[in-house]
GROMACS .gro file of N, CA and C in nm:
model
  471
    1UNK      N    1  -0.577   1.275   0.123
    1UNK     CA    2  -0.610   1.149   0.194
    1UNK      C    3  -0.496   1.048   0.167
    2UNK      N    4  -0.458   0.984   0.268
    2UNK     CA    5  -0.345   0.896   0.260
    2UNK      C    6  -0.380   0.768   0.186
    3UNK      N    7  -0.499   0.709   0.206
    3UNK     CA    8  -0.546   0.595   0.141
    3UNK      C    9  -0.682   0.607   0.079
    4UNK      N   10  -0.703   0.530  -0.028
    4UNK     CA   11  -0.830   0.525  -0.098
    4UNK      C   12  -0.885   0.379  -0.111
    5UNK      N   13  -1.001   0.354  -0.065
    5UNK     CA   14  -1.051   0.219  -0.069
    5UNK      C   15  -1.087   0.177  -0.216
    6UNK      N   16  -1.035   0.067  -0.259
    6UNK     CA   17  -1.056   0.021  -0.398
    6UNK      C   18  -1.203   0.002  -0.425
    7UNK      N   19  -1.278  -0.047  -0.327
    7UNK     CA   20  -1.420  -0.076  -0.348
    7UNK      C   21  -1.509   0.050  -0.373
    8UNK      N   22  -1.457   0.165  -0.334
    8UNK     CA   23  -1.543   0.286  -0.353
    8UNK      C   24  -1.477   0.393  -0.442
    9UNK      N   25  -1.366   0.360  -0.511
    9UNK     CA   26  -1.297   0.459  -0.594
    9UNK      C   27  -1.386   0.518  -0.702
   10UNK      N   28  -1.471   0.430  -0.763
   10UNK     CA   29  -1.553   0.482  -0.875
   10UNK      C   30  -1.672   0.559  -0.823
   11UNK      N   31  -1.698   0.560  -0.692
   11UNK     CA   32  -1.815   0.626  -0.640
   11UNK      C   33  -1.786   0.760  -0.571
   12UNK      N   34  -1.670   0.767  -0.506
   12UNK     CA   35  -1.631   0.884  -0.430
   12UNK      C   36  -1.592   0.995  -0.520
   13UNK      N   37  -1.656   1.114  -0.506
   13UNK     CA   38  -1.620   1.225  -0.595
   13UNK      C   39  -1.473   1.263  -0.589
   14UNK      N   40  -1.408   1.249  -0.474
   14UNK     CA   41  -1.271   1.288  -0.461
   14UNK      C   42  -1.175   1.196  -0.541
   15UNK      N   43  -1.219   1.074  -0.579
   15UNK     CA   44  -1.137   0.981  -0.652
   15UNK      C   45  -1.185   0.945  -0.786
   16UNK      N   46  -1.313   0.957  -0.810
   16UNK     CA   47  -1.376   0.909  -0.935
   16UNK      C   48  -1.311   0.980  -1.053
   17UNK      N   49  -1.289   1.109  -1.046
   17UNK     CA   50  -1.230   1.184  -1.164
   17UNK      C   51  -1.078   1.147  -1.182
   18UNK      N   52  -1.012   1.110  -1.074
   18UNK     CA   53  -0.874   1.073  -1.086
   18UNK      C   54  -0.852   0.936  -1.148
   19UNK      N   55  -0.952   0.850  -1.127
   19UNK     CA   56  -0.943   0.708  -1.175
   19UNK      C   57  -0.924   0.703  -1.326
   20UNK      N   58  -0.982   0.797  -1.399
   20UNK     CA   59  -0.972   0.788  -1.545
   20UNK      C   60  -0.837   0.826  -1.600
   21UNK      N   61  -0.771   0.928  -1.545
   21UNK     CA   62  -0.654   0.977  -1.608
   21UNK      C   63  -0.536   1.009  -1.518
   22UNK      N   64  -0.555   0.988  -1.389
   22UNK     CA   65  -0.447   1.018  -1.293
   22UNK      C   66  -0.408   0.901  -1.203
   23UNK      N   67  -0.382   0.789  -1.271
   23UNK     CA   68  -0.332   0.670  -1.202
   23UNK      C   69  -0.179   0.680  -1.189
   24UNK      N   70  -0.124   0.631  -1.083
   24UNK     CA   71   0.020   0.633  -1.065
   24UNK      C   72   0.068   0.506  -0.989
   25UNK      N   73   0.195   0.494  -0.982
   25UNK     CA   74   0.260   0.378  -0.909
   25UNK      C   75   0.342   0.438  -0.796
   26UNK      N   76   0.344   0.372  -0.685
   26UNK     CA   77   0.426   0.415  -0.573
   26UNK      C   78   0.525   0.303  -0.542
   27UNK      N   79   0.651   0.332  -0.563
   27UNK     CA   80   0.755   0.235  -0.547
   27UNK      C   81   0.782   0.207  -0.400
   28UNK      N   82   0.801   0.081  -0.359
   28UNK     CA   83   0.826   0.047  -0.220
   28UNK      C   84   0.902  -0.086  -0.217
   29UNK      N   85   0.959  -0.112  -0.105
   29UNK     CA   86   1.023  -0.244  -0.080
   29UNK      C   87   0.964  -0.309   0.044
   30UNK      N   88   0.861  -0.247   0.105
   30UNK     CA   89   0.795  -0.299   0.219
   30UNK      C   90   0.700  -0.196   0.276
   31UNK      N   91   0.613  -0.241   0.369
   31UNK     CA   92   0.525  -0.146   0.438
   31UNK      C   93   0.502  -0.200   0.580
   32UNK      N   94   0.456  -0.110   0.663
   32UNK     CA   95   0.434  -0.143   0.805
   32UNK      C   96   0.287  -0.154   0.841
   33UNK      N   97   0.256  -0.241   0.932
   33UNK     CA   98   0.128  -0.246   1.001
   33UNK      C   99   0.160  -0.279   1.145
   34UNK      N  100   0.065  -0.253   1.236
   34UNK     CA  101   0.080  -0.277   1.378
   34UNK      C  102  -0.012  -0.388   1.423
   35UNK      N  103   0.050  -0.492   1.487
   35UNK     CA  104  -0.031  -0.604   1.541
   35UNK      C  105  -0.066  -0.578   1.683
   36UNK      N  106  -0.192  -0.601   1.718
   36UNK     CA  107  -0.239  -0.587   1.849
   36UNK      C  108  -0.183  -0.697   1.937
   37UNK      N  109  -0.126  -0.663   2.051
   37UNK     CA  110  -0.072  -0.765   2.136
   37UNK      C  111  -0.086  -0.715   2.285
   38UNK      N  112  -0.174  -0.778   2.355
   38UNK     CA  113  -0.207  -0.736   2.489
   38UNK      C  114  -0.269  -0.596   2.482
   39UNK      N  115  -0.212  -0.510   2.563
   39UNK     CA  116  -0.265  -0.369   2.566
   39UNK      C  117  -0.185  -0.278   2.470
   40UNK      N  118  -0.091  -0.340   2.398
   40UNK     CA  119  -0.005  -0.248   2.307
   40UNK      C  120  -0.011  -0.300   2.168
   41UNK      N  121   0.072  -0.239   2.082
   41UNK     CA  122   0.077  -0.272   1.936
   41UNK      C  123   0.226  -0.301   1.903
   42UNK      N  124   0.250  -0.396   1.822
   42UNK     CA  125   0.378  -0.434   1.781
   42UNK      C  126   0.400  -0.392   1.628
   43UNK      N  127   0.493  -0.318   1.600
   43UNK     CA  128   0.513  -0.282   1.453
   43UNK      C  129   0.565  -0.405   1.377
   44UNK      N  130   0.514  -0.418   1.253
   44UNK     CA  131   0.552  -0.528   1.169
   44UNK      C  132   0.586  -0.472   1.028
   45UNK      N  133   0.680  -0.535   0.959
   45UNK     CA  134   0.710  -0.491   0.824
   45UNK      C  135   0.669  -0.607   0.730
   46UNK      N  136   0.606  -0.573   0.621
   46UNK     CA  137   0.563  -0.675   0.523
   46UNK      C  138   0.632  -0.646   0.393
   47UNK      N  139   0.681  -0.754   0.331
   47UNK     CA  140   0.755  -0.740   0.205
   47UNK      C  141   0.743  -0.864   0.118
   48UNK      N  142   0.797  -0.860   0.005
   48UNK     CA  143   0.802  -0.978  -0.084
   48UNK      C  144   0.909  -1.069  -0.028
   49UNK      N  145   0.886  -1.201  -0.038
   49UNK     CA  146   0.985  -1.299   0.005
   49UNK      C  147   1.106  -1.286  -0.075
   50UNK      N  148   1.099  -1.244  -0.202
   50UNK     CA  149   1.210  -1.231  -0.293
   50UNK      C  150   1.294  -1.115  -0.252
   51UNK      N  151   1.247  -1.023  -0.169
   51UNK     CA  152   1.320  -0.901  -0.139
   51UNK      C  153   1.317  -0.794  -0.247
   52UNK      N  154   1.257  -0.815  -0.360
   52UNK     CA  155   1.251  -0.723  -0.465
   52UNK      C  156   1.158  -0.610  -0.436
   53UNK      N  157   1.181  -0.497  -0.488
   53UNK     CA  158   1.084  -0.382  -0.477
   53UNK      C  159   0.958  -0.410  -0.555
   54UNK      N  160   0.851  -0.339  -0.522
   54UNK     CA  161   0.721  -0.358  -0.591
   54UNK      C  162   0.657  -0.225  -0.596
   55UNK      N  163   0.539  -0.220  -0.652
   55UNK     CA  164   0.466  -0.093  -0.664
   55UNK      C  165   0.326  -0.113  -0.604
   56UNK      N  166   0.281  -0.002  -0.542
   56UNK     CA  167   0.143   0.016  -0.494
   56UNK      C  168   0.066   0.089  -0.606
   57UNK      N  169  -0.063   0.051  -0.621
   57UNK     CA  170  -0.153   0.129  -0.707
   57UNK      C  171  -0.184   0.261  -0.637
   58UNK      N  172  -0.181   0.369  -0.712
   58UNK     CA  173  -0.205   0.504  -0.654
   58UNK      C  174  -0.275   0.590  -0.753
   59UNK      N  175  -0.329   0.702  -0.697
   59UNK     CA  176  -0.387   0.806  -0.772
   59UNK      C  177  -0.316   0.939  -0.735
   60UNK      N  178  -0.304   1.030  -0.830
   60UNK     CA  179  -0.237   1.159  -0.801
   60UNK      C  180  -0.322   1.272  -0.836
   61UNK      N  181  -0.291   1.382  -0.783
   61UNK     CA  182  -0.358   1.513  -0.815
   61UNK      C  183  -0.275   1.628  -0.785
   62UNK      N  184  -0.316   1.747  -0.831
   62UNK     CA  185  -0.244   1.869  -0.798
   62UNK      C  186  -0.344   1.975  -0.755
   63UNK      N  187  -0.301   2.058  -0.668
   63UNK     CA  188  -0.394   2.160  -0.605
   63UNK      C  189  -0.321   2.294  -0.611
   64UNK      N  190  -0.400   2.396  -0.643
   64UNK     CA  191  -0.344   2.531  -0.628
   64UNK      C  192  -0.362   2.580  -0.487
   65UNK      N  193  -0.251   2.609  -0.420
   65UNK     CA  194  -0.257   2.653  -0.278
   65UNK      C  195  -0.300   2.803  -0.277
   66UNK      N  196  -0.338   2.848  -0.155
   66UNK     CA  197  -0.380   2.989  -0.142
   66UNK      C  198  -0.273   3.087  -0.189
   67UNK      N  199  -0.141   3.051  -0.173
   67UNK     CA  200  -0.041   3.139  -0.221
   67UNK      C  201  -0.006   3.129  -0.366
   68UNK      N  202  -0.087   3.049  -0.440
   68UNK     CA  203  -0.070   3.030  -0.583
   68UNK      C  204   0.024   2.923  -0.624
   69UNK      N  205   0.101   2.859  -0.530
   69UNK     CA  206   0.188   2.755  -0.573
   69UNK      C  207   0.110   2.625  -0.589
   70UNK      N  208   0.171   2.531  -0.660
   70UNK     CA  209   0.112   2.401  -0.691
   70UNK      C  210   0.149   2.301  -0.592
   71UNK      N  211   0.057   2.226  -0.538
   71UNK     CA  212   0.082   2.116  -0.444
   71UNK      C  213   0.046   1.989  -0.510
   72UNK      N  214   0.142   1.894  -0.533
   72UNK     CA  215   0.116   1.765  -0.595
   72UNK      C  216   0.097   1.665  -0.483
   73UNK      N  217  -0.010   1.585  -0.497
   73UNK     CA  218  -0.040   1.485  -0.389
   73UNK      C  219  -0.066   1.350  -0.458
   74UNK      N  220  -0.064   1.248  -0.370
   74UNK     CA  221  -0.103   1.114  -0.420
   74UNK      C  222  -0.164   1.040  -0.304
   75UNK      N  223  -0.240   0.933  -0.339
   75UNK     CA  224  -0.296   0.845  -0.238
   75UNK      C  225  -0.272   0.701  -0.281
   76UNK      N  226  -0.258   0.611  -0.185
   76UNK     CA  227  -0.238   0.471  -0.215
   76UNK      C  228  -0.372   0.402  -0.201
   77UNK      N  229  -0.395   0.315  -0.301
   77UNK     CA  230  -0.525   0.240  -0.306
   77UNK      C  231  -0.508   0.115  -0.209
   78UNK      N  232  -0.616   0.097  -0.134
   78UNK     CA  233  -0.615  -0.026  -0.045
   78UNK      C  234  -0.724  -0.117  -0.083
   79UNK      N  235  -0.709  -0.245  -0.036
   79UNK     CA  236  -0.808  -0.346  -0.064
   79UNK      C  237  -0.821  -0.434   0.059
   80UNK      N  238  -0.905  -0.535   0.049
   80UNK     CA  239  -0.922  -0.637   0.164
   80UNK      C  240  -0.783  -0.707   0.180
   81UNK      N  241  -0.755  -0.753   0.297
   81UNK     CA  242  -0.625  -0.816   0.316
   81UNK      C  243  -0.617  -0.957   0.260
   82UNK      N  244  -0.494  -1.002   0.229
   82UNK     CA  245  -0.470  -1.141   0.195
   82UNK      C  246  -0.447  -1.217   0.324
   83UNK      N  247  -0.416  -1.348   0.310
   83UNK     CA  248  -0.401  -1.439   0.430
   83UNK      C  249  -0.282  -1.395   0.514
   84UNK      N  250  -0.179  -1.325   0.461
   84UNK     CA  251  -0.070  -1.278   0.545
   84UNK      C  252  -0.113  -1.164   0.633
   85UNK      N  253  -0.190  -1.066   0.575
   85UNK     CA  254  -0.227  -0.950   0.653
   85UNK      C  255  -0.349  -0.970   0.736
   86UNK      N  256  -0.439  -1.052   0.693
   86UNK     CA  257  -0.573  -1.068   0.761
   86UNK      C  258  -0.561  -1.081   0.916
   87UNK      N  259  -0.468  -1.163   0.974
   87UNK     CA  260  -0.459  -1.164   1.118
   87UNK      C  261  -0.412  -1.039   1.183
   88UNK      N  262  -0.359  -0.948   1.104
   88UNK     CA  263  -0.297  -0.823   1.162
   88UNK      C  264  -0.381  -0.703   1.133
   89UNK      N  265  -0.439  -0.696   1.011
   89UNK     CA  266  -0.516  -0.572   0.980
   89UNK      C  267  -0.627  -0.603   0.883
   90UNK      N  268  -0.726  -0.516   0.874
   90UNK     CA  269  -0.844  -0.542   0.792
   90UNK      C  270  -0.828  -0.481   0.651
   91UNK      N  271  -0.710  -0.417   0.619
   91UNK     CA  272  -0.683  -0.359   0.487
   91UNK      C  273  -0.543  -0.390   0.450
   92UNK      N  274  -0.512  -0.376   0.321
   92UNK     CA  275  -0.371  -0.379   0.279
   92UNK      C  276  -0.362  -0.295   0.153
   93UNK      N  277  -0.246  -0.238   0.130
   93UNK     CA  278  -0.225  -0.160   0.002
   93UNK      C  279  -0.233  -0.257  -0.118
   94UNK      N  280  -0.284  -0.206  -0.226
   94UNK     CA  281  -0.281  -0.283  -0.350
   94UNK      C  282  -0.141  -0.284  -0.412
   95UNK      N  283  -0.086  -0.408  -0.406
   95UNK     CA  284   0.052  -0.427  -0.461
   95UNK      C  285   0.029  -0.484  -0.604
   96UNK      N  286   0.099  -0.428  -0.698
   96UNK     CA  287   0.079  -0.474  -0.838
   96UNK      C  288   0.199  -0.557  -0.889
   97UNK      N  289   0.175  -0.656  -0.965
   97UNK     CA  290   0.276  -0.728  -1.035
   97UNK      C  291   0.329  -0.636  -1.152
   98UNK      N  292   0.438  -0.664  -1.206
   98UNK     CA  293   0.485  -0.582  -1.319
   98UNK      C  294   0.392  -0.567  -1.425
   99UNK      N  295   0.327  -0.675  -1.468
   99UNK     CA  296   0.225  -0.673  -1.575
   99UNK      C  297   0.109  -0.588  -1.541
  100UNK      N  298   0.060  -0.604  -1.417
  100UNK     CA  299  -0.060  -0.528  -1.370
  100UNK      C  300  -0.023  -0.381  -1.353
  101UNK      N  301   0.102  -0.353  -1.314
  101UNK     CA  302   0.141  -0.211  -1.304
  101UNK      C  303   0.132  -0.144  -1.434
  102UNK      N  304   0.175  -0.207  -1.541
  102UNK     CA  305   0.166  -0.143  -1.676
  102UNK      C  306   0.021  -0.124  -1.720
  103UNK      N  307  -0.064  -0.222  -1.686
  103UNK     CA  308  -0.206  -0.215  -1.713
  103UNK      C  309  -0.272  -0.101  -1.635
  104UNK      N  310  -0.231  -0.088  -1.506
  104UNK     CA  311  -0.286   0.019  -1.420
  104UNK      C  312  -0.253   0.161  -1.479
  105UNK      N  313  -0.134   0.175  -1.530
  105UNK     CA  314  -0.091   0.305  -1.585
  105UNK      C  315  -0.150   0.336  -1.721
  106UNK      N  316  -0.197   0.236  -1.793
  106UNK     CA  317  -0.254   0.257  -1.926
  106UNK      C  318  -0.384   0.328  -1.921
  107UNK      N  319  -0.389   0.456  -1.930
  107UNK     CA  320  -0.510   0.533  -1.908
  107UNK      C  321  -0.615   0.503  -2.025
  108UNK      N  322  -0.567   0.434  -2.126
  108UNK     CA  323  -0.667   0.401  -2.231
  108UNK      C  324  -0.744   0.281  -2.188
  109UNK      N  325  -0.704   0.213  -2.081
  109UNK     CA  326  -0.779   0.106  -2.018
  109UNK      C  327  -0.911   0.163  -1.964
  110UNK      N  328  -1.014   0.098  -1.988
  110UNK     CA  329  -1.144   0.145  -1.927
  110UNK      C  330  -1.140   0.137  -1.774
  111UNK      N  331  -1.209   0.225  -1.708
  111UNK     CA  332  -1.205   0.222  -1.558
  111UNK      C  333  -1.241   0.085  -1.506
  112UNK      N  334  -1.345   0.023  -1.563
  112UNK     CA  335  -1.390  -0.107  -1.520
  112UNK      C  336  -1.277  -0.212  -1.525
  113UNK      N  337  -1.193  -0.199  -1.626
  113UNK     CA  338  -1.080  -0.299  -1.638
  113UNK      C  339  -0.971  -0.260  -1.533
  114UNK      N  340  -0.949  -0.133  -1.516
  114UNK     CA  341  -0.847  -0.089  -1.416
  114UNK      C  342  -0.889  -0.141  -1.278
  115UNK      N  343  -1.015  -0.132  -1.247
  115UNK     CA  344  -1.068  -0.173  -1.112
  115UNK      C  345  -1.042  -0.327  -1.086
  116UNK      N  346  -1.040  -0.404  -1.193
  116UNK     CA  347  -1.020  -0.550  -1.175
  116UNK      C  348  -0.878  -0.580  -1.127
  117UNK      N  349  -0.790  -0.488  -1.135
  117UNK     CA  350  -0.653  -0.509  -1.095
  117UNK      C  351  -0.628  -0.486  -0.942
  118UNK      N  352  -0.732  -0.426  -0.883
  118UNK     CA  353  -0.723  -0.386  -0.739
  118UNK      C  354  -0.766  -0.500  -0.643
  119UNK      N  355  -0.676  -0.597  -0.625
  119UNK     CA  356  -0.707  -0.713  -0.549
  119UNK      C  357  -0.591  -0.746  -0.454
  120UNK      N  358  -0.610  -0.834  -0.354
  120UNK     CA  359  -0.505  -0.868  -0.265
  120UNK      C  360  -0.393  -0.932  -0.339
  121UNK      N  361  -0.265  -0.902  -0.296
  121UNK     CA  362  -0.147  -0.965  -0.357
  121UNK      C  363  -0.141  -1.115  -0.312
  122UNK      N  364  -0.084  -1.204  -0.402
  122UNK     CA  365  -0.078  -1.338  -0.363
  122UNK      C  366   0.002  -1.365  -0.232
  123UNK      N  367  -0.064  -1.424  -0.130
  123UNK     CA  368   0.000  -1.430  -0.004
  123UNK      C  369   0.125  -1.521   0.002
  124UNK      N  370   0.134  -1.620  -0.084
  124UNK     CA  371   0.254  -1.704  -0.088
  124UNK      C  372   0.375  -1.633  -0.126
  125UNK      N  373   0.369  -1.516  -0.178
  125UNK     CA  374   0.485  -1.436  -0.221
  125UNK      C  375   0.528  -1.337  -0.113
  126UNK      N  376   0.455  -1.328  -0.002
  126UNK     CA  377   0.482  -1.228   0.099
  126UNK      C  378   0.517  -1.286   0.234
  127UNK      N  379   0.583  -1.203   0.318
  127UNK     CA  380   0.613  -1.239   0.451
  127UNK      C  381   0.610  -1.113   0.534
  128UNK      N  382   0.595  -1.133   0.663
  128UNK     CA  383   0.593  -1.021   0.759
  128UNK      C  384   0.671  -1.056   0.883
  129UNK      N  385   0.730  -0.954   0.944
  129UNK     CA  386   0.810  -0.979   1.067
  129UNK      C  387   0.805  -0.856   1.159
  130UNK      N  388   0.824  -0.882   1.289
  130UNK     CA  389   0.832  -0.772   1.387
  130UNK      C  390   0.954  -0.690   1.364
  131UNK      N  391   0.940  -0.558   1.386
  131UNK     CA  392   1.050  -0.469   1.378
  131UNK      C  393   1.051  -0.375   1.503
  132UNK      N  394   1.159  -0.296   1.513
  132UNK     CA  395   1.179  -0.211   1.634
  132UNK      C  396   1.065  -0.108   1.638
  133UNK      N  397   1.035  -0.064   1.762
  133UNK     CA  398   0.939   0.046   1.780
  133UNK      C  399   1.006   0.180   1.727
  134UNK      N  400   1.124   0.179   1.680
  134UNK     CA  401   1.183   0.300   1.621
  134UNK      C  402   1.097   0.341   1.497
  135UNK      N  403   1.020   0.258   1.431
  135UNK     CA  404   0.946   0.291   1.318
  135UNK      C  405   0.828   0.387   1.358
  136UNK      N  406   0.796   0.390   1.490
  136UNK     CA  407   0.690   0.475   1.540
  136UNK      C  408   0.717   0.622   1.532
  137UNK      N  409   0.846   0.663   1.498
  137UNK     CA  410   0.884   0.801   1.492
  137UNK      C  411   0.941   0.825   1.351
  138UNK      N  412   0.877   0.914   1.271
  138UNK     CA  413   0.929   0.933   1.136
  138UNK      C  414   1.069   0.991   1.125
  139UNK      N  415   1.116   1.048   1.238
  139UNK     CA  416   1.250   1.106   1.233
  139UNK      C  417   1.358   0.992   1.234
  140UNK      N  418   1.315   0.874   1.271
  140UNK     CA  419   1.413   0.757   1.266
  140UNK      C  420   1.420   0.704   1.127
  141UNK      N  421   1.534   0.719   1.065
  141UNK     CA  422   1.564   0.670   0.931
  141UNK      C  423   1.698   0.591   0.931
  142UNK      N  424   1.687   0.463   0.967
  142UNK     CA  425   1.803   0.384   0.976
  142UNK      C  426   1.771   0.239   0.947
  143UNK      N  427   1.876   0.160   0.918
  143UNK     CA  428   1.853   0.010   0.897
  143UNK      C  429   1.778  -0.058   1.008
  144UNK      N  430   1.784  -0.006   1.128
  144UNK     CA  431   1.714  -0.062   1.243
  144UNK      C  432   1.563  -0.070   1.223
  145UNK      N  433   1.507   0.020   1.140
  145UNK     CA  434   1.365   0.023   1.112
  145UNK      C  435   1.317  -0.094   1.030
  146UNK      N  436   1.407  -0.159   0.959
  146UNK     CA  437   1.364  -0.276   0.879
  146UNK      C  438   1.421  -0.410   0.924
  147UNK      N  439   1.510  -0.403   1.024
  147UNK     CA  440   1.580  -0.524   1.076
  147UNK      C  441   1.473  -0.610   1.149
  148UNK      N  442   1.467  -0.741   1.115
  148UNK     CA  443   1.369  -0.832   1.188
  148UNK      C  444   1.405  -0.850   1.329
  149UNK      N  445   1.299  -0.856   1.410
  149UNK     CA  446   1.304  -0.893   1.553
  149UNK      C  447   1.226  -1.013   1.574
  150UNK      N  448   1.284  -1.124   1.597
  150UNK     CA  449   1.224  -1.256   1.640
  150UNK      C  450   1.117  -1.311   1.545
  151UNK      N  451   0.995  -1.265   1.554
  151UNK     CA  452   0.873  -1.322   1.492
  151UNK      C  453   0.875  -1.302   1.345
  152UNK      N  454   0.846  -1.414   1.266
  152UNK     CA  455   0.824  -1.401   1.126
  152UNK      C  456   0.688  -1.468   1.098
  153UNK      N  457   0.606  -1.402   1.011
  153UNK     CA  458   0.475  -1.447   0.977
  153UNK      C  459   0.465  -1.469   0.830
  154UNK      N  460   0.426  -1.584   0.789
  154UNK     CA  461   0.408  -1.617   0.648
  154UNK      C  462   0.263  -1.668   0.634
  155UNK      N  463   0.213  -1.670   0.511
  155UNK     CA  464   0.083  -1.715   0.486
  155UNK      C  465   0.073  -1.867   0.528
  156UNK      N  466  -0.041  -1.901   0.585
  156UNK     CA  467  -0.059  -2.046   0.618
  156UNK      C  468  -0.059  -2.128   0.490
  157UNK      N  469   0.015  -2.234   0.485
  157UNK     CA  470   0.030  -2.319   0.364
  157UNK      C  471  -0.088  -2.406   0.343
   0.00000   0.00000   0.00000
């Protein structure tokens, strides 16, 4: 599964056992969501205003495939959107501050404490902007995929 809802991690059998000992961080410098506009969708990139990389809260697992080889997988934890994402999408990935990232990884932390870290990121530290439809195809891997096009969206002050 690509995403896991923070609100149900401790309940879903597929994630409950991972929550105790298989927490991970997923490094990123931005992520995409699509804004509804008319009959189409416009791709947007969201990032920190500082431009610094950040981490998503994640869970990992490994599976033995039918051929006997090991398949390692992970999922990104999502939560309700902050004020930057709310007009665009009903979910956002859990972005962790450096301090919270260390707490998330500390498996000696009780599950209840780890769950308190899964909240929307402060909106005043984020921004979003339109990008090229090139991001709609995973074969496109170029600077054009992150270059701003016109519209910039920040949290309402």
